[in-house]
């Protein structure tokens, strides 16, 4: 009996390939961010995830733990995933740059480009159905155009390669604003992304 | 190659079609998926370089 389309097993080859990418980031000195990092943060999740989530760069907590989105913004992202009936382990979460920019500044273009081979390889290995880019920096880097993220939250578009990308508000922005409407639109965008990536309807389990 | 999303959604849709015996047709048990597929296809076609 063939495997249903919505089920994917984590196979050794894709998992090992991601481990190899991660190992390369640990010793990477392609840009100046390596000088101040405690840990590189290559990303984590399912090696054949339907949905890939890409943020801007690690923060202080992520730099300390070597894992993406484990601070307050990560907690909000986890909550949004849970409300969308998605386990964090079922998606793959990473950032445009794998090392923390000092003072949480935005990574400059040279740093983004220096780190891009790792991100490109991760996308090639995982082959996600859909990429969610969190925040303006990640959205503009992937889409290669100016993005007004507050206006374009939840917008789906396709890269010339056919890869689907959805721009979503960064959870840190949602936390800063404390506005119920912004929070609701962030949660809804994650649900919409889940629906498209998995080809399923909104179950309303945790609404 | 078209788009991984569209390939996947069509694959899922296939799983939601109940074959009607001897009629050479099928019953779609997930009309919402047809609707979503059409919307995503429209975005894809719009975003393709001309």
Tab-separated table of C-alpha atoms in Angstrom:
chain	number	residue	atom	x	y	z
A	1	UNK	CA	0.000	0.000	0.000
A	2	UNK	CA	1.408	3.372	-0.945
A	3	UNK	CA	2.051	6.000	1.671
A	4	UNK	CA	-0.543	8.815	1.874
A	5	UNK	CA	0.743	12.098	0.502
A	6	UNK	CA	0.410	13.889	3.825
A	7	UNK	CA	2.791	11.482	5.568
A	8	UNK	CA	6.529	11.703	5.099
A	9	UNK	CA	9.119	9.678	6.919
A	10	UNK	CA	12.382	11.180	8.083
A	11	UNK	CA	14.871	9.138	6.101
A	12	UNK	CA	18.512	8.710	6.928
A	13	UNK	CA	19.842	10.331	3.783
A	14	UNK	CA	18.063	13.673	4.125
A	15	UNK	CA	18.677	13.779	7.870
A	16	UNK	CA	22.378	13.076	7.397
A	17	UNK	CA	22.626	15.681	4.658
A	18	UNK	CA	21.193	18.308	7.010
A	19	UNK	CA	23.614	17.249	9.736
A	20	UNK	CA	26.460	17.815	7.297
A	21	UNK	CA	25.209	21.325	6.543
A	22	UNK	CA	24.930	22.007	10.272
A	23	UNK	CA	28.465	20.759	10.857
A	24	UNK	CA	29.794	23.160	8.234
A	25	UNK	CA	28.193	26.113	10.025
A	26	UNK	CA	29.893	25.224	13.312
A	27	UNK	CA	33.307	26.037	11.845
A	28	UNK	CA	32.181	28.678	9.372
A	29	UNK	CA	34.130	31.934	9.160
A	30	UNK	CA	32.665	33.223	5.906
A	31	UNK	CA	31.704	36.551	7.495
A	32	UNK	CA	32.476	38.594	10.569
A	33	UNK	CA	29.578	37.204	12.623
A	34	UNK	CA	31.708	34.193	13.573
A	35	UNK	CA	33.874	36.431	15.764
A	36	UNK	CA	31.122	37.153	18.286
A	37	UNK	CA	29.020	33.996	18.190
A	38	UNK	CA	28.826	31.478	20.996
A	39	UNK	CA	27.069	28.919	18.803
A	40	UNK	CA	26.016	28.854	15.194
A	41	UNK	CA	22.314	28.118	14.783
A	42	UNK	CA	21.883	26.000	11.654
A	43	UNK	CA	18.226	25.155	12.274
A	44	UNK	CA	16.183	22.194	13.405
A	45	UNK	CA	13.164	20.128	12.496
A	46	UNK	CA	11.998	17.420	10.133
A	47	UNK	CA	14.416	16.729	7.301
A	48	UNK	CA	11.538	16.348	4.825
A	49	UNK	CA	9.235	18.972	6.268
A	50	UNK	CA	6.306	20.146	4.168
A	51	UNK	CA	6.686	23.590	5.708
A	52	UNK	CA	9.949	25.448	6.224
A	53	UNK	CA	10.082	28.553	8.398
A	54	UNK	CA	12.868	31.053	7.870
A	55	UNK	CA	13.580	33.950	10.204
A	56	UNK	CA	16.170	36.671	10.063
A	57	UNK	CA	18.919	35.546	12.442
A	58	UNK	CA	19.518	34.128	15.909
A	59	UNK	CA	18.999	36.270	19.002
A	60	UNK	CA	20.777	36.066	22.337
A	61	UNK	CA	18.906	32.985	23.585
A	62	UNK	CA	19.343	31.195	20.283
A	63	UNK	CA	23.057	32.038	20.266
A	64	UNK	CA	23.400	30.631	23.782
A	65	UNK	CA	21.499	27.411	23.026
A	66	UNK	CA	22.392	26.872	19.371
A	67	UNK	CA	18.719	26.397	18.477
A	68	UNK	CA	16.409	28.658	16.441
A	69	UNK	CA	13.415	30.496	17.901
A	70	UNK	CA	13.792	29.402	21.516
A	71	UNK	CA	13.317	32.837	23.113
A	72	UNK	CA	10.091	34.766	23.644
A	73	UNK	CA	9.484	35.104	19.911
A	74	UNK	CA	10.019	31.365	19.608
A	75	UNK	CA	7.428	30.727	22.300
A	76	UNK	CA	4.898	32.752	20.318
A	77	UNK	CA	5.815	30.877	17.138
A	78	UNK	CA	5.347	27.579	18.980
A	79	UNK	CA	1.921	28.762	20.120
A	80	UNK	CA	0.944	29.707	16.576
A	81	UNK	CA	2.112	26.317	15.295
A	82	UNK	CA	0.124	24.581	18.024
A	83	UNK	CA	-3.004	26.545	17.190
A	84	UNK	CA	-2.494	25.541	13.575
A	85	UNK	CA	-2.361	21.923	14.762
A	86	UNK	CA	1.289	21.626	13.777
A	87	UNK	CA	4.041	20.140	15.880
A	88	UNK	CA	7.255	22.140	15.899
A	89	UNK	CA	9.125	18.921	15.097
A	90	UNK	CA	7.103	18.493	11.888
A	91	UNK	CA	8.404	21.689	10.316
A	92	UNK	CA	11.954	22.888	9.728
A	93	UNK	CA	12.926	26.174	11.358
A	94	UNK	CA	16.006	28.158	10.455
A	95	UNK	CA	17.244	31.671	9.719
A	96	UNK	CA	18.772	33.586	6.835
A	97	UNK	CA	22.004	33.961	8.823
A	98	UNK	CA	23.121	31.191	11.143
A	99	UNK	CA	25.098	33.363	13.582
A	100	UNK	CA	23.838	36.140	15.829
A	101	UNK	CA	24.412	39.685	14.614
A	102	UNK	CA	25.813	41.672	17.586
A	103	UNK	CA	23.186	43.653	19.453
A	104	UNK	CA	20.443	41.955	17.457
A	105	UNK	CA	20.993	44.325	14.541
A	106	UNK	CA	19.757	43.276	11.126
A	107	UNK	CA	22.287	41.193	9.223
A	108	UNK	CA	23.883	43.197	6.409
A	109	UNK	CA	23.677	41.984	2.820
A	110	UNK	CA	27.275	40.656	2.821
A	111	UNK	CA	26.435	38.487	5.840
A	112	UNK	CA	23.208	37.248	4.246
A	113	UNK	CA	24.975	36.346	1.029
A	114	UNK	CA	27.860	34.668	2.869
A	115	UNK	CA	25.349	32.448	4.671
A	116	UNK	CA	23.125	31.785	1.659
A	117	UNK	CA	24.881	28.569	0.516
A	118	UNK	CA	23.774	26.923	3.778
A	119	UNK	CA	20.172	28.046	3.395
A	120	UNK	CA	20.063	27.077	-0.273
A	121	UNK	CA	21.410	23.624	0.544
A	122	UNK	CA	18.862	23.189	3.341
A	123	UNK	CA	16.035	24.074	0.938
A	124	UNK	CA	17.435	21.666	-1.676
A	125	UNK	CA	17.579	18.839	0.851
A	126	UNK	CA	14.205	19.405	2.514
A	127	UNK	CA	12.268	20.292	-0.652
A	128	UNK	CA	9.447	21.964	1.283
A	129	UNK	CA	6.046	22.568	-0.260
A	130	UNK	CA	6.013	26.048	1.172
A	131	UNK	CA	8.452	28.439	2.830
A	132	UNK	CA	7.243	30.905	5.435
A	133	UNK	CA	9.521	33.907	5.759
A	134	UNK	CA	9.178	35.634	9.115
A	135	UNK	CA	9.681	39.390	9.009
A	136	UNK	CA	10.840	41.955	6.499
A	137	UNK	CA	14.525	40.984	6.384
A	138	UNK	CA	13.918	37.323	5.548
A	139	UNK	CA	11.084	38.168	3.151
A	140	UNK	CA	13.120	40.704	1.195
A	141	UNK	CA	16.098	38.362	1.014
A	142	UNK	CA	14.108	35.422	-0.372
A	143	UNK	CA	11.797	37.440	-2.612
A	144	UNK	CA	14.504	39.861	-3.787
A	145	UNK	CA	12.203	42.890	-3.644
A	146	UNK	CA	11.104	45.457	-1.048
A	147	UNK	CA	8.442	43.993	1.254
A	148	UNK	CA	5.998	45.931	3.421
A	149	UNK	CA	5.470	43.071	5.809
A	150	UNK	CA	2.558	44.594	7.727
A	151	UNK	CA	0.671	44.965	4.434
A	152	UNK	CA	1.778	41.649	2.978
A	153	UNK	CA	1.299	39.366	5.988
A	154	UNK	CA	-0.009	36.026	4.724
A	155	UNK	CA	0.653	36.813	1.052
A	156	UNK	CA	1.605	33.795	-1.050
A	157	UNK	CA	3.847	34.164	-4.061
A	158	UNK	CA	6.068	31.987	-6.164
A	159	UNK	CA	9.750	32.270	-6.965
A	160	UNK	CA	10.722	31.699	-10.605
A	161	UNK	CA	11.821	28.191	-9.550
A	162	UNK	CA	8.209	27.384	-8.613
A	163	UNK	CA	8.894	27.436	-4.890
A	164	UNK	CA	6.027	28.949	-2.903
A	165	UNK	CA	6.886	31.610	-0.327
A	166	UNK	CA	4.519	33.184	2.185
A	167	UNK	CA	5.508	36.388	3.979
A	168	UNK	CA	4.435	36.491	7.623
A	169	UNK	CA	4.957	38.989	10.431
A	170	UNK	CA	7.932	38.287	12.669
A	171	UNK	CA	6.732	37.028	16.086
A	172	UNK	CA	9.024	39.551	17.792
A	173	UNK	CA	7.072	42.324	16.029
A	174	UNK	CA	3.809	40.777	17.201
A	175	UNK	CA	5.122	40.681	20.779
A	176	UNK	CA	6.256	44.314	20.643
A	177	UNK	CA	2.917	45.586	19.387
A	178	UNK	CA	0.617	43.799	21.816
A	179	UNK	CA	-2.349	44.433	19.533
A	180	UNK	CA	-4.929	41.626	19.397
A	181	UNK	CA	-5.602	42.254	15.694
A	182	UNK	CA	-1.917	41.911	14.789
A	183	UNK	CA	-1.601	38.805	16.920
A	184	UNK	CA	-4.693	37.300	15.288
A	185	UNK	CA	-3.393	38.033	11.784
A	186	UNK	CA	-0.063	36.375	12.639
A	187	UNK	CA	-1.830	33.264	13.931
A	188	UNK	CA	-4.116	33.189	10.885
A	189	UNK	CA	-1.165	33.470	8.472
A	190	UNK	CA	0.523	30.461	10.094
A	191	UNK	CA	-2.742	28.514	9.775
A	192	UNK	CA	-3.061	29.511	6.120
A	193	UNK	CA	0.504	28.386	5.498
A	194	UNK	CA	-0.241	25.059	7.159
A	195	UNK	CA	-3.368	24.589	5.032
A	196	UNK	CA	-1.490	25.196	1.792
A	197	UNK	CA	1.636	23.242	2.709
A	198	UNK	CA	-0.315	20.190	3.842
A	199	UNK	CA	-3.358	20.467	1.598
A	200	UNK	CA	-5.728	20.264	4.538
A	201	UNK	CA	-8.585	22.357	5.831
A	202	UNK	CA	-8.629	24.283	9.082
A	203	UNK	CA	-9.515	21.792	11.797
A	204	UNK	CA	-10.270	24.486	14.381
A	205	UNK	CA	-8.917	22.204	17.074
A	206	UNK	CA	-7.271	24.873	19.150
A	207	UNK	CA	-9.142	27.989	18.099
B	1	UNK	CA	8.702	21.151	-13.307
B	2	UNK	CA	5.791	23.257	-12.167
B	3	UNK	CA	5.578	23.899	-8.433
B	4	UNK	CA	6.050	21.441	-5.549
B	5	UNK	CA	2.936	22.818	-3.865
B	6	UNK	CA	0.719	22.256	-6.890
B	7	UNK	CA	2.096	18.744	-7.470
B	8	UNK	CA	1.492	17.920	-3.829
B	9	UNK	CA	-2.024	19.399	-3.662
B	10	UNK	CA	-3.057	17.434	-6.744
B	11	UNK	CA	-1.631	14.297	-5.139
B	12	UNK	CA	-3.663	14.937	-1.984
B	13	UNK	CA	-6.749	15.643	-4.091
B	14	UNK	CA	-6.334	12.252	-5.763
B	15	UNK	CA	-6.567	10.701	-2.314
B	16	UNK	CA	-9.836	12.543	-1.726
B	17	UNK	CA	-11.569	11.251	-4.820
B	18	UNK	CA	-13.823	8.284	-4.256
B	19	UNK	CA	-14.123	6.250	-7.458
B	20	UNK	CA	-17.687	5.601	-8.546
B	21	UNK	CA	-17.865	2.020	-9.712
B	22	UNK	CA	-18.618	1.424	-13.416
B	23	UNK	CA	-19.111	5.105	-14.156
B	24	UNK	CA	-15.532	6.083	-14.956
B	25	UNK	CA	-15.894	9.034	-12.611
B	26	UNK	CA	-15.063	10.002	-9.062
B	27	UNK	CA	-16.652	11.861	-6.188
B	28	UNK	CA	-14.532	14.616	-4.673
B	29	UNK	CA	-14.903	14.376	-0.915
B	30	UNK	CA	-12.858	17.542	-0.258
B	31	UNK	CA	-14.362	20.436	-2.243
B	32	UNK	CA	-12.437	22.906	-0.080
B	33	UNK	CA	-9.235	21.394	-1.488
B	34	UNK	CA	-10.382	22.041	-5.047
B	35	UNK	CA	-11.072	25.642	-4.091
B	36	UNK	CA	-7.664	26.053	-2.424
B	37	UNK	CA	-5.895	24.400	-5.360
B	38	UNK	CA	-7.569	26.785	-7.796
B	39	UNK	CA	-6.550	29.801	-5.715
B	40	UNK	CA	-2.924	28.643	-5.429
B	41	UNK	CA	-2.823	27.841	-9.156
B	42	UNK	CA	-4.059	31.371	-9.915
B	43	UNK	CA	-1.285	32.898	-7.777
B	44	UNK	CA	1.292	30.631	-9.424
B	45	UNK	CA	0.197	31.551	-12.956
B	46	UNK	CA	0.191	35.234	-12.060
B	47	UNK	CA	3.742	35.050	-10.632
B	48	UNK	CA	5.301	33.245	-13.569
B	49	UNK	CA	7.642	35.340	-15.727
B	50	UNK	CA	6.030	36.199	-19.036
